[in-house]
Amino acid sequence: MEANMHNMEERLWSYIDGAVDAAERTVIEKLLQENAEWKAKYHELLEVNSLLQSSELEEPSMRFTKNVMEEIAKTHIAPATRTYINKNIIRGIFIFFITLLVAFLAYGFGQIDWTAKGDTNIPVDLSKVDYSKFFNNTYLNVFMMINVVLGLFLLDRYLANKRKEFQKEA
Amino acid sequence: MSTGQNDNEIISLVLRGDQQAYATLVSRYQNYVFTLSLRFTKNREDAEEVAQDIFIKAYKALADFKGNSKFSTWLYTIVNNTCITFLRKKRLETHSLDKEGVFEVADSQDSGLRANMVEQKSKVAMVNNAINMLNPDDAEIITLFYKSEQSLEEIAQILGLETNTAKVRLHRARTRLKEKMEKHFSEEVRDIYN
């Protein structure tokens, strides 16, 4: 019963706001003609709507604009976010990671014996891929880890800035 | 004087260094921003301080306004964020805003408004007082929809919601407002309905 009432109110509010399609409008108009409960609720909501339209804005003190302008005189407009985010740095990071990925893939494919025939259909014997040429050095491993962490950190910063920019734009 | 100019023209002037042109924007939107701030703070002094802070923030960030939306929509986004921060500072956690407890706090704080209502005895005063009894989220969405010339899509953008969610929230806010009016201003409401 309460759910029906709730649904009726929601549909009537949408109708009053003009946020219904033609089919829904026809259905509601028919209900308003035939159903006394719908008609009474409609007039009630219409009254609330008209009261809300008649509500007034509050006014701040007479000195408000002057106070704001006095504060603003002490400050400056910050440069737009887009002016201090260097897109070349972002592009550089992107190219670095793509190059790294392509290099690993190229090396991986270089290890494959395409002419070999085995039991399986996959022409790659992962156990024979020689990673040691690249990962035999602690310093290299540390360097790679730092790069990965740095890359993720920069990506996070980039996405956070994008999000902030989007929110500001909104 | 820049009074007759549209918002984007005034913003261009301000960005080119005409700081005084910003006064036109402040005068144009001060009642809207102040009213929205008051919906959150429930106190004129705090609302004035928050509203002032909002205009200063908007001025500082003006270079980031790209003109893809209305200036008012962009400004009300700052209003929403600043007011939420204000409430957090006042140790009112944002998730508690949806709880009935806050409504009751608003109710109990509102004896002054009731007294004011008795003096004014007008429909407008009744509606304004009933809105002030709502929780900040409900009062904000009603003010944005009815007084700030924002569409449901723009309201959704300001509040960071989907349009449908904003629509449902507006419906619920109006229902709660109606309940407040019927509970606290039953005589006046009866006069209006009849």
XYZ file of C-alpha atoms in Angstrom:
364
model
C 0.000 0.000 0.000
C 2.773 2.386 1.072
C 4.888 1.267 -1.879
C 1.988 2.018 -4.228
C 1.592 5.468 -2.721
C 5.344 6.060 -3.042
C 5.280 4.951 -6.656
C 2.291 7.180 -7.338
C 4.058 10.194 -5.848
C 7.246 9.540 -7.825
C 5.313 9.234 -11.085
C 3.316 12.356 -10.315
C 6.445 14.360 -9.464
C 8.004 13.277 -12.759
C 4.802 14.329 -14.519
C 4.800 17.731 -12.774
C 8.506 18.238 -13.637
C 7.758 17.392 -17.278
C 10.239 14.514 -17.070
C 7.996 11.812 -18.577
C 7.743 10.496 -22.118
C 4.596 10.770 -24.214
C 3.330 7.270 -23.332
C 3.717 7.830 -19.576
C 2.082 11.249 -19.906
C -0.974 9.674 -21.562
C -1.214 7.002 -18.854
C -0.980 9.569 -16.045
C -3.479 11.922 -17.674
C -5.921 9.034 -17.983
C -5.398 8.116 -14.322
C -5.963 11.731 -13.300
C -9.280 11.768 -15.129
C -10.529 8.435 -13.822
C -8.989 7.965 -10.395
C -9.999 10.293 -7.543
C -7.054 9.253 -5.369
C -4.568 10.132 -8.110
C -6.356 13.406 -8.761
C -6.277 14.421 -5.082
C -2.600 13.537 -4.729
C -1.798 15.417 -7.928
C -3.416 18.611 -6.625
C -1.598 18.210 -3.323
C 1.792 17.846 -5.009
C 1.012 20.647 -7.418
C 0.393 22.890 -4.414
C 3.723 21.902 -2.848
C 5.404 22.550 -6.189
C 3.884 26.003 -6.426
C 4.899 26.755 -2.820
C 8.464 25.714 -3.596
C 8.536 27.967 -6.605
C 7.427 30.829 -4.405
C 10.223 30.247 -1.855
C 12.742 33.067 -1.661
C 16.493 33.335 -1.669
C 18.215 34.550 1.467
C 20.362 37.663 1.296
C 23.789 38.084 2.861
C 24.842 41.306 4.601
C 25.063 44.570 2.640
C 28.861 44.502 2.813
C 29.173 41.010 1.366
C 30.472 41.899 -2.117
C 32.819 44.501 -0.641
C 34.226 41.956 1.837
C 34.824 39.417 -0.930
C 36.508 42.010 -3.162
C 38.764 43.132 -0.292
C 39.896 39.537 0.228
C 40.360 39.008 -3.489
C 42.571 42.092 -3.746
C 45.114 40.206 -1.608
C 45.134 37.140 -3.839
C 45.826 36.056 -7.426
C 44.221 33.729 -9.929
C 46.127 30.431 -9.938
C 47.458 29.320 -13.332
C 45.209 26.817 -15.105
C 46.019 23.204 -14.225
C 46.681 22.403 -17.884
C 49.526 24.946 -18.008
C 51.690 23.211 -15.429
C 51.120 19.605 -16.451
C 53.728 18.978 -19.143
C 52.187 16.630 -21.670
C 55.639 15.718 -23.051
C 56.539 14.074 -19.733
C 53.372 11.997 -19.885
C 54.114 11.047 -23.496
C 57.735 10.186 -22.523
C 56.531 7.808 -19.794
C 54.104 6.196 -22.206
C 56.816 5.691 -24.855
C 59.207 4.276 -22.225
C 56.742 1.618 -21.136
C 55.690 0.715 -24.648
C 59.352 0.365 -25.685
C 60.040 -1.846 -22.658
C 57.037 -4.024 -23.457
C 57.957 -4.330 -27.144
C 61.566 -5.208 -26.221
C 60.435 -8.018 -23.907
C 58.006 -9.364 -26.480
C 60.650 -9.215 -29.206
C 63.086 -11.105 -27.010
C 60.449 -13.656 -26.058
C 59.486 -14.313 -29.659
C 63.177 -14.487 -30.568
C 63.496 -17.505 -28.218
C 60.834 -19.463 -30.052
C 61.864 -22.211 -32.385
C 59.132 -21.884 -34.979
C 60.244 -25.003 -36.876
C 60.208 -27.302 -33.844
C 57.432 -29.858 -33.615
C 56.189 -31.008 -30.244
C 53.298 -32.827 -28.625
C 51.418 -29.634 -28.054
C 50.260 -27.068 -30.565
C 52.048 -24.244 -28.779
C 55.414 -23.662 -30.437
C 56.879 -22.185 -27.231
C 58.815 -24.121 -24.676
C 58.710 -21.699 -21.783
C 61.143 -23.773 -19.779
C 63.779 -23.097 -22.410
C 63.339 -19.328 -22.562
C 66.596 -17.847 -21.297
C 65.807 -14.954 -18.996
C 69.149 -15.146 -17.278
C 70.756 -12.905 -19.890
C 68.603 -10.088 -18.549
C 67.894 -10.981 -14.943
C 71.258 -12.304 -13.771
C 72.224 -9.124 -12.023
C 70.870 -7.815 -8.703
C 71.436 -4.215 -9.700
C 69.479 -4.717 -12.887
C 66.620 -6.290 -10.985
C 66.554 -3.423 -8.492
C 66.670 -0.940 -11.352
C 63.750 -2.648 -13.067
C 61.725 -2.709 -9.850
C 62.331 0.995 -9.267
C 61.232 1.690 -12.826
C 58.067 -0.292 -12.388
C 57.216 1.444 -9.093
C 58.056 4.854 -10.572
C 55.968 4.085 -13.627
C 52.980 3.084 -11.520
C 53.395 6.174 -9.336
C 53.490 8.493 -12.359
C 50.517 6.741 -13.909
C 48.605 7.222 -10.650
C 49.503 10.926 -10.575
C 48.456 11.313 -14.177
C 45.100 9.618 -13.605
C 44.512 11.625 -10.398
C 45.186 14.871 -12.284
C 42.851 13.810 -15.056
C 40.148 13.066 -12.514
C 40.672 16.386 -10.750
C 40.550 18.192 -14.080
C 37.318 16.410 -14.946
C 35.766 17.278 -11.579
C 36.788 20.914 -11.896
C 35.379 20.995 -15.377
C 32.136 19.545 -14.039
C 30.277 48.743 -16.368
C 29.949 45.011 -16.919
C 26.480 44.495 -15.388
C 24.770 43.649 -18.683
C 27.457 41.237 -19.821
C 27.080 37.492 -19.647
C 29.107 35.399 -17.221
C 31.654 34.226 -19.788
C 32.374 37.771 -20.953
C 32.938 38.880 -17.364
C 35.216 35.894 -16.720
C 37.299 36.836 -19.784
C 37.656 40.359 -18.382
C 38.729 39.048 -14.976
C 41.239 36.660 -16.550
C 42.677 39.572 -18.527
C 43.360 41.375 -15.242
C 40.162 43.360 -14.571
C 39.762 42.211 -10.983
C 36.860 44.603 -10.313
C 34.739 42.865 -12.957
C 34.526 39.927 -10.563
C 32.341 42.083 -8.283
C 29.569 41.751 -10.893
C 29.703 37.971 -10.633
C 29.704 38.169 -6.839
C 26.639 40.448 -6.809
C 24.897 38.262 -9.384
C 25.352 35.005 -7.474
C 25.706 36.072 -3.838
C 22.091 35.298 -2.904
C 22.231 31.858 -4.526
C 25.560 30.958 -2.930
C 24.541 32.390 0.437
C 21.213 30.521 0.421
C 22.884 27.226 -0.473
C 25.511 27.772 2.239
C 22.774 28.548 4.749
C 21.058 25.254 3.873
C 24.193 23.518 5.174
C 25.293 25.724 8.040
C 21.806 26.619 9.407
C 23.457 29.750 10.739
C 23.767 33.127 8.978
C 27.214 33.997 10.318
C 28.758 30.704 9.226
C 26.897 30.874 5.917
C 28.343 34.313 5.194
C 31.857 33.104 5.988
C 31.446 29.963 3.867
C 29.937 31.945 0.976
C 32.848 34.390 1.084
C 35.286 31.473 1.046
C 33.458 29.990 -1.959
C 33.809 33.194 -4.011
C 37.514 33.445 -3.144
C 38.086 29.798 -4.133
C 36.181 30.345 -7.376
C 38.287 33.430 -8.132
C 41.552 31.575 -7.555
C 40.427 28.671 -9.754
C 38.850 30.834 -12.457
C 41.544 29.942 -15.003
C 40.365 26.326 -14.780
C 36.828 27.219 -15.856
C 36.738 26.216 -19.521
C 33.192 27.306 -20.290
C 31.978 23.800 -21.166
C 29.242 24.145 -18.553
C 27.385 27.155 -17.170
C 29.424 29.273 -14.742
C 26.668 28.800 -12.152
C 26.930 24.986 -12.414
C 30.715 25.209 -11.945
C 30.258 27.619 -9.019
C 27.667 25.406 -7.300
C 30.100 22.479 -7.519
C 32.489 24.593 -5.436
C 29.579 25.449 -3.101
C 28.785 21.754 -2.633
C 32.404 20.770 -1.961
C 33.088 23.691 0.384
C 29.914 23.120 2.376
C 30.648 19.407 2.759
C 34.138 20.306 4.009
C 32.551 22.795 6.412
C 30.248 20.118 7.816
C 33.154 17.703 8.164
C 35.052 20.336 10.096
C 32.020 20.705 12.308
C 32.485 16.996 13.059
C 29.334 16.000 11.231
C 30.363 12.972 9.222
C 28.992 13.043 5.684
C 27.434 9.584 5.902
C 25.340 10.709 8.847
C 23.714 13.325 6.630
C 21.266 10.739 5.353
C 20.219 9.732 8.826
C 17.080 10.900 10.495
C 19.147 12.077 13.470
C 20.248 15.148 11.595
C 16.659 15.996 10.698
C 15.824 15.918 14.370
C 18.809 18.121 15.210
C 17.529 20.553 12.606
C 14.064 20.323 14.153
C 15.297 21.014 17.644
C 17.407 23.936 16.463
C 14.460 25.422 14.760
C 12.392 26.986 17.494
C 13.709 30.386 16.385
C 12.475 29.782 12.879
C 9.063 28.801 14.216
C 8.869 32.063 16.143
C 9.842 33.924 13.013
C 7.127 32.048 11.143
C 4.476 33.128 13.619
C 5.486 36.733 13.009
C 5.603 36.536 9.239
C 2.576 34.293 8.698
C 3.181 33.956 5.032
C 3.362 30.985 2.709
C 6.829 31.993 1.599
C 8.117 32.115 5.174
C 6.554 28.742 5.866
C 8.257 27.126 2.878
C 11.614 28.705 3.696
C 11.374 27.583 7.296
C 10.336 24.067 6.295
C 13.307 23.882 3.909
C 15.589 24.975 6.733
C 14.284 22.084 8.818
C 15.401 19.557 6.211
C 18.796 17.902 6.293
C 21.425 19.785 4.230
C 21.373 17.324 1.316
C 17.601 17.623 0.856
C 17.592 21.393 1.344
C 20.426 21.768 -1.167
C 18.813 19.736 -3.937
C 15.488 21.548 -3.535
C 17.214 24.943 -3.632
C 19.257 23.956 -6.681
C 16.162 22.764 -8.543
C 13.710 25.505 -7.642
C 15.864 28.580 -7.046
C 19.167 28.140 -8.834
C 17.918 27.508 -12.385
C 19.688 24.158 -12.642
C 18.345 21.234 -14.649
C 18.378 17.715 -13.220
C 21.395 16.923 -15.422
C 23.261 19.946 -14.054
C 22.273 19.102 -10.480
C 23.598 15.576 -11.011
C 26.859 17.095 -12.276
C 27.126 19.413 -9.249
C 26.466 16.625 -6.773
C 28.537 14.031 -8.638
C 25.557 11.723 -9.164
C 23.820 9.978 -12.035
C 20.835 11.964 -13.362
C 18.400 9.264 -12.263
C 19.847 9.219 -8.751
C 19.507 13.010 -8.562
C 15.899 12.674 -9.746
C 15.069 10.110 -7.048
C 16.850 12.210 -4.424
C 14.817 15.260 -5.438
C 11.559 13.287 -5.212
C 12.466 12.053 -1.737
C 13.524 15.527 -0.604
C 10.167 16.965 -1.702
C 8.314 14.154 0.049
C 10.228 14.844 3.267
C 9.568 18.568 2.894
C 5.872 17.879 2.523
C 5.992 15.763 5.683
C 7.799 18.564 7.547
C 5.191 21.099 6.452
C 2.345 18.819 7.465
C 3.972 18.078 10.838
C 5.128 21.563 11.821
C 2.809 23.862 9.913
C -0.350 21.780 9.820
C -2.706 24.772 10.119
C -1.085 26.708 7.310
C -0.935 23.606 5.122
C -4.618 22.889 5.719
C -5.428 26.450 4.631
C -3.407 25.982 1.472
C -4.819 22.574 0.511
C -8.401 23.712 1.088
